[in-house]
CSV table of C-alpha atoms and ligand atoms in Angstrom, one decimal:
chain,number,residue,atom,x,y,z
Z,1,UNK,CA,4.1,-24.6,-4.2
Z,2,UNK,CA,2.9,-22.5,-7.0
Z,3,UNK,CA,3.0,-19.0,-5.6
Z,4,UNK,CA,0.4,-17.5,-8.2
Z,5,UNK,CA,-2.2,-20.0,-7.4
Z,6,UNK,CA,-1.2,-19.4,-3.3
Z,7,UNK,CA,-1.6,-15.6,-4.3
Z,8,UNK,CA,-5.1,-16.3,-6.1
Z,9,UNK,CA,-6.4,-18.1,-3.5
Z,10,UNK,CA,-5.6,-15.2,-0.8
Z,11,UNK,CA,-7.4,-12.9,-3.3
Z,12,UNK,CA,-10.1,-14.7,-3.3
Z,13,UNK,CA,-10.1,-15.2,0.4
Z,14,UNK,CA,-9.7,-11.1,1.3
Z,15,UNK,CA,-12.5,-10.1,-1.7
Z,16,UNK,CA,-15.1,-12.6,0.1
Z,17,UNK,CA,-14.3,-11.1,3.5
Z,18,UNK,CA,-14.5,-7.8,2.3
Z,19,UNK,CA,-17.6,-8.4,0.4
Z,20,UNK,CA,-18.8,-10.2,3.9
Z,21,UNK,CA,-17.4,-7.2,6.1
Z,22,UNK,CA,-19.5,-4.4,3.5
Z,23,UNK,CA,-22.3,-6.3,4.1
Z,24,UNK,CA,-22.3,-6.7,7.8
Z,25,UNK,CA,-21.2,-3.0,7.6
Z,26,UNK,CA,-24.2,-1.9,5.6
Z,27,UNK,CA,-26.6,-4.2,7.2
Z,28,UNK,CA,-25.6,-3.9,10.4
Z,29,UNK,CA,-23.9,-0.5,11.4
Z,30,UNK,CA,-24.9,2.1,9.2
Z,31,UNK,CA,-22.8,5.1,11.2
Z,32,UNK,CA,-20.3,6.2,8.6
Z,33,UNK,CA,-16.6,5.2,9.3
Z,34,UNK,CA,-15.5,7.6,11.8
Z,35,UNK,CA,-12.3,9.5,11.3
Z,36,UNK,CA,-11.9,8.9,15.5
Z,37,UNK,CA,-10.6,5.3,15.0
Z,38,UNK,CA,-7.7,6.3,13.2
Z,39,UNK,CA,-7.1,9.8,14.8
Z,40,UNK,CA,-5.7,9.1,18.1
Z,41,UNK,CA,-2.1,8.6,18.9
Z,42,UNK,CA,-1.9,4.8,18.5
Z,43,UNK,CA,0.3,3.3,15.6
Z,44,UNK,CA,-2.0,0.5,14.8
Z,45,UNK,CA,-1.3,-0.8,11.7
Z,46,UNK,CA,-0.8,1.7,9.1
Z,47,UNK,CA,-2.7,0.0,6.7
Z,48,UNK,CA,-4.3,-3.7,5.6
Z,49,UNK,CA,-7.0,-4.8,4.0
Z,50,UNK,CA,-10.4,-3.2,4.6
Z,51,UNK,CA,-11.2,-5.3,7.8
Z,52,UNK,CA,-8.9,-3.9,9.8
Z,53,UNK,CA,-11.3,-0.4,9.2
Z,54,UNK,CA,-14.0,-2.7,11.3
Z,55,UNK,CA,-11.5,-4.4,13.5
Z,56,UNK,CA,-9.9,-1.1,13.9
Z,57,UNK,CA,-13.1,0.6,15.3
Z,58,UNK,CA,-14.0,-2.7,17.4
Z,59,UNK,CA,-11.4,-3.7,18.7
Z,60,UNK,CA,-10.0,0.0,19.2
Z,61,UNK,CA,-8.2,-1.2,22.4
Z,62,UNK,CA,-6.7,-4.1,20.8
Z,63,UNK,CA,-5.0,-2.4,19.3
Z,64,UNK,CA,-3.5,0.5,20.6
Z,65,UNK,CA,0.3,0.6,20.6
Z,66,UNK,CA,3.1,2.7,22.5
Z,67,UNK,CA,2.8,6.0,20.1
Z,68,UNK,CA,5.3,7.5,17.7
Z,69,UNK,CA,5.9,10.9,18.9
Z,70,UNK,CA,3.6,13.7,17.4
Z,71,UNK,CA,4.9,14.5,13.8
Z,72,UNK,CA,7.2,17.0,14.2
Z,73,UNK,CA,7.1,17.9,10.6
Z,74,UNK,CA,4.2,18.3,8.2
Z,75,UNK,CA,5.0,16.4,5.0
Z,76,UNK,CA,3.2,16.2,2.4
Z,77,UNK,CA,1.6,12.8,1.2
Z,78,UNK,CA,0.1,11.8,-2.3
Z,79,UNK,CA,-1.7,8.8,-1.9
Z,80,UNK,CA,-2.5,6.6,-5.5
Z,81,UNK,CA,-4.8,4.0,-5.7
Z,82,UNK,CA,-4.9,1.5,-8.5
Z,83,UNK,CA,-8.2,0.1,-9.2
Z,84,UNK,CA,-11.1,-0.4,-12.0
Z,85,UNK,CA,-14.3,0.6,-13.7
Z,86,UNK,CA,-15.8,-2.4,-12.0
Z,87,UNK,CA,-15.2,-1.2,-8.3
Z,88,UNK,CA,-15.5,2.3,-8.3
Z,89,UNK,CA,-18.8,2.5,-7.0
Z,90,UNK,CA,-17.6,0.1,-4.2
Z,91,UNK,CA,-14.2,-0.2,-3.4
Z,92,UNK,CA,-12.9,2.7,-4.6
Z,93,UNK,CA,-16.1,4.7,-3.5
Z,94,UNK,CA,-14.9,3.7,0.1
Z,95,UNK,CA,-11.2,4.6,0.0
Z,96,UNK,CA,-12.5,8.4,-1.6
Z,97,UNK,CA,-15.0,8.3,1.6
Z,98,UNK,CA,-12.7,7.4,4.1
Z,99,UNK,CA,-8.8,7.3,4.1
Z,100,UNK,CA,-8.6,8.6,0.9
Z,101,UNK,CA,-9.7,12.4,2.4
Z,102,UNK,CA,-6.9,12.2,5.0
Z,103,UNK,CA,-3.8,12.2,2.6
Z,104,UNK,CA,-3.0,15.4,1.0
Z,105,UNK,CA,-4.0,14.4,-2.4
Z,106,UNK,CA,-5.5,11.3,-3.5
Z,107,UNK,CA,-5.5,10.0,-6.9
Z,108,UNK,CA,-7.4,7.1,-8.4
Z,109,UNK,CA,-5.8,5.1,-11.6
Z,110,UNK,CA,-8.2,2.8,-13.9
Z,111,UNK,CA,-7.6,1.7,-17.3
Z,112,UNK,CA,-10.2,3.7,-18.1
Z,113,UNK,CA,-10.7,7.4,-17.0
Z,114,UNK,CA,-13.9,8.6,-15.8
Z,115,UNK,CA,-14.3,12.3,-15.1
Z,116,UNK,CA,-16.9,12.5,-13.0
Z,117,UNK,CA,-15.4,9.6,-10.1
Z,118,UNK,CA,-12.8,10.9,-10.7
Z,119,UNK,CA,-10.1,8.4,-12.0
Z,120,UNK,CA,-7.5,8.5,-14.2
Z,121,UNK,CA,-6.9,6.5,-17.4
Z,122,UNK,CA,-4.0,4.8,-17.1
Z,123,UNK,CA,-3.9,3.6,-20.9
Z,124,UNK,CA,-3.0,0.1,-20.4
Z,125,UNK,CA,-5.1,-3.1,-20.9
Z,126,UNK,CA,-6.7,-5.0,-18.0
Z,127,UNK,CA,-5.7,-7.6,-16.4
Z,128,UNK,CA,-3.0,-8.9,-14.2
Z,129,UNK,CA,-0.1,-8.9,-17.4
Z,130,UNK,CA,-1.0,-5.0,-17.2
Z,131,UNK,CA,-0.3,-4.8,-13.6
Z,132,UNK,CA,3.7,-3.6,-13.9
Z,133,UNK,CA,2.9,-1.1,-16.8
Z,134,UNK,CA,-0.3,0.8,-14.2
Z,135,UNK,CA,2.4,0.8,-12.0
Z,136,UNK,CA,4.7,2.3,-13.6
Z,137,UNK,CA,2.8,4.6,-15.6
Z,138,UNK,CA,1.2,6.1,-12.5
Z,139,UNK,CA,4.2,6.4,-11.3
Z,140,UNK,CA,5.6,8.6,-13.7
Z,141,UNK,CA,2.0,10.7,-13.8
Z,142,UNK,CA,3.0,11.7,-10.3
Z,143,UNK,CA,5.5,12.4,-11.3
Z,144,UNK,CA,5.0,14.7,-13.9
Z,145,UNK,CA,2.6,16.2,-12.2
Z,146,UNK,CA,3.1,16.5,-8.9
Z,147,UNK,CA,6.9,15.2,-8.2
Z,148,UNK,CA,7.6,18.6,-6.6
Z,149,UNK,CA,5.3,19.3,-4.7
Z,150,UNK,CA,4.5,16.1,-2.3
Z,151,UNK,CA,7.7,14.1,0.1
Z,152,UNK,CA,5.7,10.8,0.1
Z,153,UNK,CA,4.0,9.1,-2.8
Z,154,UNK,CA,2.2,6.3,-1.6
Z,155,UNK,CA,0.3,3.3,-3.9
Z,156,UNK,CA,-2.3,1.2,-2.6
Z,157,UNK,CA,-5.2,-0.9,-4.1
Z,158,UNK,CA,-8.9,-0.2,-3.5
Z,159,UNK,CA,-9.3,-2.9,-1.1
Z,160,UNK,CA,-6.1,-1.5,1.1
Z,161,UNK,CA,-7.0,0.4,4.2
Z,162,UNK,CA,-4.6,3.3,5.7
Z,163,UNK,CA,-4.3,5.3,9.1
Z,164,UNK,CA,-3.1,8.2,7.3
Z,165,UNK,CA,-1.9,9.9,10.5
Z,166,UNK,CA,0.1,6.8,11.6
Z,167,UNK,CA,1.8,7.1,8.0
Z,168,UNK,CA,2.2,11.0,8.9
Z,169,UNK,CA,3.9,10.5,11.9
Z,170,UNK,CA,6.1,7.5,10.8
Z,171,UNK,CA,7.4,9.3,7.6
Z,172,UNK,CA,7.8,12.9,9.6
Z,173,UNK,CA,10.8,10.7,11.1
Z,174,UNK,CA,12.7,10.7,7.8
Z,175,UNK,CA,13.8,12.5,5.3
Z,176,UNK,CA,12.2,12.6,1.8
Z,177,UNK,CA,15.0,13.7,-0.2
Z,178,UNK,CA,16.3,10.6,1.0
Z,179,UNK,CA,16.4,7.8,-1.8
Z,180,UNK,CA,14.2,5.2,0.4
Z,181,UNK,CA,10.9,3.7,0.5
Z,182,UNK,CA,8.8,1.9,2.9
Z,183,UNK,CA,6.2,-1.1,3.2
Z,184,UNK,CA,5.6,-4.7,4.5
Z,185,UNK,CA,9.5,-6.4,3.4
Z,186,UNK,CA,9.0,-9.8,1.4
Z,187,UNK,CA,12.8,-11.0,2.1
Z,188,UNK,CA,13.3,-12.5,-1.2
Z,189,UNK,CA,14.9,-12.4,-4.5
Z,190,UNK,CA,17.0,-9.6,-3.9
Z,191,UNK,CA,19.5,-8.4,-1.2
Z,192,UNK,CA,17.6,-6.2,0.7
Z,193,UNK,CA,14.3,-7.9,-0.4
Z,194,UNK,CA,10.8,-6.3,-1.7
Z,195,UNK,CA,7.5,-4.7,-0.1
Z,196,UNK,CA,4.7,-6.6,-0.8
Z,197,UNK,CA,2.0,-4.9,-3.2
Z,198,UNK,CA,-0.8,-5.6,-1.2
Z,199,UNK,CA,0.1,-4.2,1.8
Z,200,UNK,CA,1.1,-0.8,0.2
Z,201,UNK,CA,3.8,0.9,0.0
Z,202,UNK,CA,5.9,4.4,0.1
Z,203,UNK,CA,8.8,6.0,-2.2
Z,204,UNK,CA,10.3,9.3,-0.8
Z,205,UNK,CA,10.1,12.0,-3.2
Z,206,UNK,CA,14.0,11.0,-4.2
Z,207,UNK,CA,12.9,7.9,-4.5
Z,208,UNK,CA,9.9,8.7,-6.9
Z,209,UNK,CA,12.7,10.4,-8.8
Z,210,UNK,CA,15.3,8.4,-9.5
Z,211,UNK,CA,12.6,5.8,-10.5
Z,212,UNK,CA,10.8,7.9,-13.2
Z,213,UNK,CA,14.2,9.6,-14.5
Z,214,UNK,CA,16.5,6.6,-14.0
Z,215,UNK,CA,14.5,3.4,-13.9
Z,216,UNK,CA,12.0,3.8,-16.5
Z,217,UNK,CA,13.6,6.3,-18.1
Z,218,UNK,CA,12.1,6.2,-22.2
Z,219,UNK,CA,15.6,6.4,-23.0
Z,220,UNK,CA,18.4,3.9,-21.3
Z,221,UNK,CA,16.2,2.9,-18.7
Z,222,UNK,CA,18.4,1.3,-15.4
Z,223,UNK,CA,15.8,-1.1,-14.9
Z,224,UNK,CA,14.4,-3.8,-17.4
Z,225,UNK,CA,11.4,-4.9,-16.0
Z,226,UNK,CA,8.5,-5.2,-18.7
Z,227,UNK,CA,9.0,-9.0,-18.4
Z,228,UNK,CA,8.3,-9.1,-14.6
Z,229,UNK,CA,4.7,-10.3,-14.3
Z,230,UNK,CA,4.3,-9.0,-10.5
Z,231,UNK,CA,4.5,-5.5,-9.7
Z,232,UNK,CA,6.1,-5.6,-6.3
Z,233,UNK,CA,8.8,-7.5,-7.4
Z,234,UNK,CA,9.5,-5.2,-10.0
Z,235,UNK,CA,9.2,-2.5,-7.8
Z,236,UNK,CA,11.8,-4.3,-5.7
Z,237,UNK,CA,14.4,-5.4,-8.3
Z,238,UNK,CA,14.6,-2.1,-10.0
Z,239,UNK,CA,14.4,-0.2,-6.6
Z,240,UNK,CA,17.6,-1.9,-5.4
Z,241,UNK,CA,19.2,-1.6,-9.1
Z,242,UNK,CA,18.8,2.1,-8.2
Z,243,UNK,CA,20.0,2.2,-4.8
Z,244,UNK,CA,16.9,2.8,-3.0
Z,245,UNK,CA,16.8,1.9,0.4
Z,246,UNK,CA,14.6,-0.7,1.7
Z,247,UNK,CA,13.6,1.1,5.2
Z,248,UNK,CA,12.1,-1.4,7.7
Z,249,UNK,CA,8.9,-0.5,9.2
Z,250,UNK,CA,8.6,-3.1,12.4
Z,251,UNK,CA,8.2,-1.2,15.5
Z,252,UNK,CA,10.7,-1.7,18.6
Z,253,UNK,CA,8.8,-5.1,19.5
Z,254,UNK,CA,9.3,-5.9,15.7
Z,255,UNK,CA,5.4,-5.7,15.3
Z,256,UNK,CA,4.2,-4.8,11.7
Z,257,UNK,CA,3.0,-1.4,10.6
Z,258,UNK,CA,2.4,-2.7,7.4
Z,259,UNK,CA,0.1,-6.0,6.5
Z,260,UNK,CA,-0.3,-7.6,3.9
Z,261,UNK,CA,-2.8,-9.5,4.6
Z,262,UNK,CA,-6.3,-9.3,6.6
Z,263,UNK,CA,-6.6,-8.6,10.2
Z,264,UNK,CA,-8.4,-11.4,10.2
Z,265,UNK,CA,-5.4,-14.1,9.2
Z,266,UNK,CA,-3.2,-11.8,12.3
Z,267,UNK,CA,-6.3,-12.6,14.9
Z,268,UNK,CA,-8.4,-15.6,14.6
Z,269,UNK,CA,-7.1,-17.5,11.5
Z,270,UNK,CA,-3.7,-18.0,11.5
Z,271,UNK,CA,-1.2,-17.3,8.3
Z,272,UNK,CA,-0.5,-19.2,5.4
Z,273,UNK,CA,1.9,-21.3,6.0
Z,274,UNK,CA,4.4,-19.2,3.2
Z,275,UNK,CA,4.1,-16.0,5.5
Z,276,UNK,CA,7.2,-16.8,7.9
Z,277,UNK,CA,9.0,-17.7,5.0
Z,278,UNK,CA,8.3,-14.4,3.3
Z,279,UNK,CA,8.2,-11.7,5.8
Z,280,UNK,CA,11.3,-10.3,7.0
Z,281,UNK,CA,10.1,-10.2,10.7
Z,282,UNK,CA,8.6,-13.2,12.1
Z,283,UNK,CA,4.5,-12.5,12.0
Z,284,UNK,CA,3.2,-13.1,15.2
Z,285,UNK,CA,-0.4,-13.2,16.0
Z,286,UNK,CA,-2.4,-11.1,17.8
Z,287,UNK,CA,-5.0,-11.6,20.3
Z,288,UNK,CA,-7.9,-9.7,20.5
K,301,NAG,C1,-18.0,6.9,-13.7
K,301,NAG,O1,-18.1,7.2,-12.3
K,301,NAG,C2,-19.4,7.3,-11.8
K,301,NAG,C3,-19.3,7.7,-10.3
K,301,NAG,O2,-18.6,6.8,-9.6
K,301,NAG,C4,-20.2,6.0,-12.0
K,301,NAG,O3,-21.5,6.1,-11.5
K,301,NAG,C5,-20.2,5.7,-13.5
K,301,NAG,O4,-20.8,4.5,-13.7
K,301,NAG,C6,-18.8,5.7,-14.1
K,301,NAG,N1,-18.8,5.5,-15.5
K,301,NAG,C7,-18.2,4.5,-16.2
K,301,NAG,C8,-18.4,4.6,-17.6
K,301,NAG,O5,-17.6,3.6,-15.6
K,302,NAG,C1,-3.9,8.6,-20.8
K,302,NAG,O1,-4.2,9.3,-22.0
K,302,NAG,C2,-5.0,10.5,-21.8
K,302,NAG,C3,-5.4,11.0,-23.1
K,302,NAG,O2,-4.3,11.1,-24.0
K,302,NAG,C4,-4.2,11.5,-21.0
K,302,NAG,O3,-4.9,12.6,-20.7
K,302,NAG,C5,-3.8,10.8,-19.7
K,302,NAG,O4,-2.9,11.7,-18.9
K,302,NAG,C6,-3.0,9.5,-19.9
K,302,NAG,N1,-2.8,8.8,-18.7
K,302,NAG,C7,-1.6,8.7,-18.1
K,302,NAG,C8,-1.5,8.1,-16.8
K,302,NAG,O5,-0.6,9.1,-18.6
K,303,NAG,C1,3.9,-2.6,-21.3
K,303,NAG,O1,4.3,-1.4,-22.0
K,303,NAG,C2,5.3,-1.6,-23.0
K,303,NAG,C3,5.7,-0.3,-23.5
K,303,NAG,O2,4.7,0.7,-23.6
K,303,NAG,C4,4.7,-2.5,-24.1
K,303,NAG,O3,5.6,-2.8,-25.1
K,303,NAG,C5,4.2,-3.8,-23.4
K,303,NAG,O4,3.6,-4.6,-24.4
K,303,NAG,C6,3.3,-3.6,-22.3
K,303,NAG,N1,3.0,-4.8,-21.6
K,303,NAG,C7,1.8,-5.3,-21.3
K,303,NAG,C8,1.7,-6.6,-20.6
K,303,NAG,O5,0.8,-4.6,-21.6
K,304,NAG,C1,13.5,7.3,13.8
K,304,NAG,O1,14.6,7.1,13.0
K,304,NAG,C2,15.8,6.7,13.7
K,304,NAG,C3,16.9,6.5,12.7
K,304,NAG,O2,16.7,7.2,11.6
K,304,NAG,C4,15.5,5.3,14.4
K,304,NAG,O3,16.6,5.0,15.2
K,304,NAG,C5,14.3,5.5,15.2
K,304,NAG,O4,13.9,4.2,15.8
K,304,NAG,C6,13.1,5.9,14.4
K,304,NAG,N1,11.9,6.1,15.2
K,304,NAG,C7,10.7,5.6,14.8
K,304,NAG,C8,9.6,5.9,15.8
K,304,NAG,O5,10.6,5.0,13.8
């Protein structure tokens, strides 16, 4: 079936649940997020969509897992996250209020920039077509910016949720002059496949590197990628053209750390039926 379409449908399935969930969370709990959900030694789910930050605090138990050890390094993470002048007084808001203050820097890309949010003009049109340029123009602002001075550059969208001290301590196992990167493996297309957008995903510092100097390179760039309509899978085709590793992120019962979709469709509702055929590890459902 027509994958857009399956993928338009899902957005419009997560943005109704997470409108729903902001409600309920207004209406209904008006506690701020606590940072406690997300600070003890679980390794939940390192990030999904914003339900798991309600299912996360319910359903704490749920979804406590055997613990990665204590980080025994302090890396440094830069988190990005793409979004637009139409949600940063909701989405984006959140993320800034919440996760966002956990990583070591944060930085918000828009196409347009607004100074006092604050977000950064990305200089691109709206608009899904646009989607592989943000990328890769945000990409290469971290670059130039801060390439030195962070190990992990992670991008999300504003409707992504991350336990930022899960990410710590699965990262603080690797090395970020390693050329790898890290997220929720779509097995497709290419040999070692490519991490789904929505879910989020990592590139080491090397990895950030050899992508900005090498792949996108203004002159003789490795990879050609401005006709690639999905971000992800450019991400994926030029990160294998450049020898990046695709790292998997399952933990030793092969459960995700990464989701790409909502808690919700790994509780109560069930996948779509393309999931299996995606993901690299069977998705199994949890019970809560
Ligand atoms: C800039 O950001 C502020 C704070 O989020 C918001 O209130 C304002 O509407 C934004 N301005 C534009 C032009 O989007
Ligand atoms: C977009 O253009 C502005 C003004 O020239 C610049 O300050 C900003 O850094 C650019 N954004 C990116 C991501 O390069
Ligand atoms: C992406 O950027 C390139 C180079 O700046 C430009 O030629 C191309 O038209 C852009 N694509 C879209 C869809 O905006
Ligand atoms: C840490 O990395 C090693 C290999 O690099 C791997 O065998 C081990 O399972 C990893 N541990 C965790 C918790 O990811």
């Amino acid at each position: 079936m027509n994958r857009i379409l399956l993928k338009f449908i899902g957005l419009v399935i997560v943005g109704v649940w997470t409108m729903f969930l902001i409600y309920v969370f207004k209406v209904a709990s008006p506690s701020s997020p606590s940072s406690s959900s997300s600070s003890s030694a679980s390794s939940a789910a390192i990030s999904s969509s914003f339900s798991s930050l309600f299912s996360v605090r319910r359903n704490h138990k749920a979804l406590i897992r055997p613990g990665l050890q204590e980080p025994h390094k302090k890396d440094k993470i830069l988190c990005w996250v793409l979004t637009a002048p139409k949600f940063l007084d909701n989405r984006a808001k959140a993320v800034k209020n919440t996760w966002g203050k956990r990583c070591d820097k944060t930085l918000f890309f828009s196409s347009a920039a607004n100074a006092s949010f604050p977000t950064i003009g990305l200089n691109v049109s709206e608009g899904r077509d646009a989607l592989p340029n943000k990328t890769i123009r945000a990409f290469t602002y971290c670059y130039e910016n801060y390439g030195q001075d962070f190990d992990w550059f992670m991008k999300a969208d504003d409707d992504t949720y991350v336990i930022v001290e899960n990410l710590r301590k699965f990262v603080s196992n690797y090395s970020s002059s390693d050329p790898i990167y890290f997220g929720h493996n779509f097995y497709k297309y290419f040999k070692q496949g490519y991490m789904s957008g929505g879910a989020g995903y990592v590139l080491s510092k090397e990895a950030l590197r050899v992508f900005v100097t090498k792949g996108v390179a203004k002159t003789k760039p490795v990879c050609h990628i401005q006709d690639v309509r999905n971000e992800d899978i450019l991400m994926g085709a030029c990160m294998e053209k450049l020898a990046v590793k695709a790292i998997d992120t399952v933990d030793e019962y092969q459960r995700e750390r990464f989701l790409p979709l909502d808690l919700i469709e790994y509780t109560v509702t069930g996948f779509p039926f393309w999931l299996p055929d995606y993901s690299k590890f069977k998705p199994k459902l949890v019970s809560i």
